[in-house]
Amino acid sequence: MKLDIAIILFIIFILISIIFPVTLHYLHKSDARWALRHAKNVRLAVTVVAYDYKGNTSDITINRKYRGIAEDAIREVEELSECEGEIDYIIFDSNSFRVKKLVYRENNCLVIYEDTDGESGTWNVYQLNSMIEG
């Protein structure tokens, strides 16, 4: 009787030790996909806002601050894209109307976009982990 309970508890322990890391992995992967999707929306919103600025005979990069483009433009991009994260940095080329670089943070994910000569550019998603808190 005790042996049966010990075997059942051992099997439950093994199942939990397998299921928990797998579930955690898929949760992180899901967060990364959402962050990537939102970053792509931000990139598209930057282009739309840049065309709007150009239509109003203004440049999105004029009076730029630490994040790469004008603060008013950043606010418009955040509203238009409905992003849930933080736009850290944008490099926008006013001549080609292309986002050259974008850095976006959401939850524990960092998304970095870099424009290449191709159509899609390079998207990298990193997971941010806190090593030391203090």
mmCIF file of C-alpha atoms in Angstrom, residues 11-134:
data_model
loop_
_atom_site.group_PDB
_atom_site.id
_atom_site.type_symbol
_atom_site.label_atom_id
_atom_site.label_comp_id
_atom_site.label_asym_id
_atom_site.label_seq_id
_atom_site.Cartn_x
_atom_site.Cartn_y
_atom_site.Cartn_z
ATOM 1 C CA ILE A 11 5.036 9.775 -10.981
ATOM 2 C CA ILE A 12 3.204 13.007 -10.047
ATOM 3 C CA PHE A 13 6.535 14.633 -9.138
ATOM 4 C CA ILE A 14 8.070 13.583 -12.458
ATOM 5 C CA LEU A 15 5.055 14.867 -14.411
ATOM 6 C CA ILE A 16 5.122 18.228 -12.612
ATOM 7 C CA SER A 17 8.868 18.590 -13.158
ATOM 8 C CA ILE A 18 8.318 18.016 -16.887
ATOM 9 C CA ILE A 19 5.096 19.983 -17.398
ATOM 10 C CA PHE A 20 6.155 23.139 -15.518
ATOM 11 C CA PRO A 21 9.255 23.986 -17.614
ATOM 12 C CA VAL A 22 7.453 23.167 -20.863
ATOM 13 C CA THR A 23 4.522 25.405 -19.896
ATOM 14 C CA LEU A 24 6.902 28.192 -18.877
ATOM 15 C CA HIS A 25 8.720 27.878 -22.208
ATOM 16 C CA TYR A 26 5.505 28.247 -24.197
ATOM 17 C CA LEU A 27 4.378 31.201 -22.071
ATOM 18 C CA HIS A 28 7.662 33.006 -22.813
ATOM 19 C CA LYS A 29 7.321 32.172 -26.485
ATOM 20 C CA SER A 30 3.776 33.551 -26.510
ATOM 21 C CA ASP A 31 4.949 36.785 -24.846
ATOM 22 C CA ALA A 32 7.675 37.095 -27.476
ATOM 23 C CA ARG A 33 5.159 36.667 -30.311
ATOM 24 C CA TRP A 34 2.890 39.363 -28.870
ATOM 25 C CA ALA A 35 5.824 41.744 -28.408
ATOM 26 C CA LEU A 36 6.922 41.117 -32.005
ATOM 27 C CA ARG A 37 3.401 41.712 -33.297
ATOM 28 C CA HIS A 38 3.140 44.983 -31.374
ATOM 29 C CA ALA A 39 6.594 46.100 -32.551
ATOM 30 C CA LYS A 40 5.538 45.515 -36.160
ATOM 31 C CA ASN A 41 2.443 47.651 -35.507
ATOM 32 C CA VAL A 42 4.726 50.375 -34.118
ATOM 33 C CA ARG A 43 6.890 50.251 -37.247
ATOM 34 C CA LEU A 44 3.829 50.611 -39.463
ATOM 35 C CA ALA A 45 2.462 53.441 -37.290
ATOM 36 C CA VAL A 46 5.768 55.331 -37.565
ATOM 37 C CA THR A 47 5.496 55.242 -41.354
ATOM 38 C CA VAL A 48 1.869 56.448 -41.255
ATOM 39 C CA VAL A 49 2.718 59.279 -38.852
ATOM 40 C CA ALA A 50 5.727 60.247 -40.987
ATOM 41 C CA TYR A 51 3.481 60.568 -44.051
ATOM 42 C CA ASP A 52 1.067 62.648 -41.993
ATOM 43 C CA TYR A 53 3.903 64.944 -40.898
ATOM 44 C CA LYS A 54 5.138 65.200 -44.485
ATOM 45 C CA GLY A 55 1.606 66.112 -45.627
ATOM 46 C CA ASN A 56 1.629 68.923 -43.087
ATOM 47 C CA THR A 57 5.016 70.103 -44.472
ATOM 48 C CA SER A 58 6.869 68.993 -41.375
ATOM 49 C CA ASP A 59 9.528 66.380 -40.696
ATOM 50 C CA ILE A 60 9.095 63.651 -38.108
ATOM 51 C CA THR A 61 12.787 63.873 -37.174
ATOM 52 C CA ILE A 62 12.768 67.641 -36.504
ATOM 53 C CA ASN A 63 13.165 68.501 -32.825
ATOM 54 C CA ARG A 64 13.927 64.883 -32.096
ATOM 55 C CA LYS A 65 14.706 63.937 -28.572
ATOM 56 C CA TYR A 66 16.481 60.968 -27.019
ATOM 57 C CA ARG A 67 14.132 58.402 -28.599
ATOM 58 C CA GLY A 68 15.020 59.354 -32.175
ATOM 59 C CA ILE A 69 11.937 61.220 -33.400
ATOM 60 C CA ALA A 70 9.838 64.110 -32.119
ATOM 61 C CA GLU A 71 8.017 63.497 -28.832
ATOM 62 C CA ASP A 72 4.675 64.496 -30.388
ATOM 63 C CA ALA A 73 5.265 61.883 -33.088
ATOM 64 C CA ILE A 74 6.071 59.250 -30.441
ATOM 65 C CA ARG A 75 2.742 59.951 -28.730
ATOM 66 C CA GLU A 76 0.888 59.683 -32.047
ATOM 67 C CA VAL A 77 2.648 56.403 -32.829
ATOM 68 C CA GLU A 78 1.733 54.995 -29.404
ATOM 69 C CA GLU A 79 -1.923 55.952 -29.897
ATOM 70 C CA LEU A 80 -2.105 54.664 -33.463
ATOM 71 C CA SER A 81 -0.327 51.374 -32.806
ATOM 72 C CA GLU A 82 -2.100 50.791 -29.475
ATOM 73 C CA CYS A 83 1.125 49.262 -28.222
ATOM 74 C CA GLU A 84 1.270 48.023 -24.666
ATOM 75 C CA GLY A 85 5.028 48.353 -24.277
ATOM 76 C CA GLU A 86 7.626 51.080 -24.405
ATOM 77 C CA ILE A 87 9.212 52.505 -27.542
ATOM 78 C CA ASP A 88 12.861 52.972 -26.615
ATOM 79 C CA TYR A 89 14.379 54.190 -29.853
ATOM 80 C CA ILE A 90 13.509 54.820 -33.498
ATOM 81 C CA ILE A 91 15.753 55.815 -36.375
ATOM 82 C CA PHE A 92 13.672 57.016 -39.307
ATOM 83 C CA ASP A 93 15.066 57.938 -42.729
ATOM 84 C CA SER A 94 13.014 60.873 -44.051
ATOM 85 C CA ASN A 95 14.364 60.417 -47.580
ATOM 86 C CA SER A 96 13.268 56.817 -48.075
ATOM 87 C CA PHE A 97 10.377 56.938 -45.550
ATOM 88 C CA ARG A 98 11.662 53.792 -43.874
ATOM 89 C CA VAL A 99 12.278 52.874 -40.291
ATOM 90 C CA LYS A 100 15.979 52.062 -40.138
ATOM 91 C CA LYS A 101 16.059 50.871 -36.538
ATOM 92 C CA LEU A 102 13.455 50.272 -33.841
ATOM 93 C CA VAL A 103 13.883 49.174 -30.229
ATOM 94 C CA TYR A 104 10.701 48.174 -28.398
ATOM 95 C CA ARG A 105 10.162 46.658 -24.924
ATOM 96 C CA GLU A 106 7.101 44.793 -23.695
ATOM 97 C CA ASN A 107 6.787 42.585 -20.613
ATOM 98 C CA ASN A 108 10.120 40.765 -20.426
ATOM 99 C CA CYS A 109 10.828 40.999 -24.157
ATOM 100 C CA LEU A 110 13.068 43.319 -26.133
ATOM 101 C CA VAL A 111 12.399 43.591 -29.871
ATOM 102 C CA ILE A 112 15.032 45.084 -32.161
ATOM 103 C CA TYR A 113 14.321 45.799 -35.821
ATOM 104 C CA GLU A 114 17.071 46.736 -38.255
ATOM 105 C CA ASP A 115 16.393 47.645 -41.860
ATOM 106 C CA THR A 116 18.290 45.757 -44.519
ATOM 107 C CA ASP A 117 18.280 46.226 -48.258
ATOM 108 C CA GLY A 118 15.505 43.664 -48.494
ATOM 109 C CA GLU A 119 11.817 44.204 -47.925
ATOM 110 C CA SER A 120 11.340 42.820 -44.435
ATOM 111 C CA GLY A 121 14.476 43.768 -42.500
ATOM 112 C CA THR A 122 15.751 41.836 -39.495
ATOM 113 C CA TRP A 123 13.638 41.261 -36.393
ATOM 114 C CA ASN A 124 15.237 39.932 -33.191
ATOM 115 C CA VAL A 125 13.332 39.214 -29.998
ATOM 116 C CA TYR A 126 15.221 38.812 -26.730
ATOM 117 C CA GLN A 127 13.999 37.775 -23.310
ATOM 118 C CA LEU A 128 15.047 40.105 -20.487
ATOM 119 C CA ASN A 129 15.923 38.444 -17.210
ATOM 120 C CA SER A 130 16.792 40.162 -13.988
ATOM 121 C CA MET A 131 19.996 38.697 -12.585
ATOM 122 C CA ILE A 132 20.446 40.864 -9.494
ATOM 123 C CA GLU A 133 17.951 43.124 -7.827
ATOM 124 C CA GLY A 134 18.938 45.644 -5.230
#
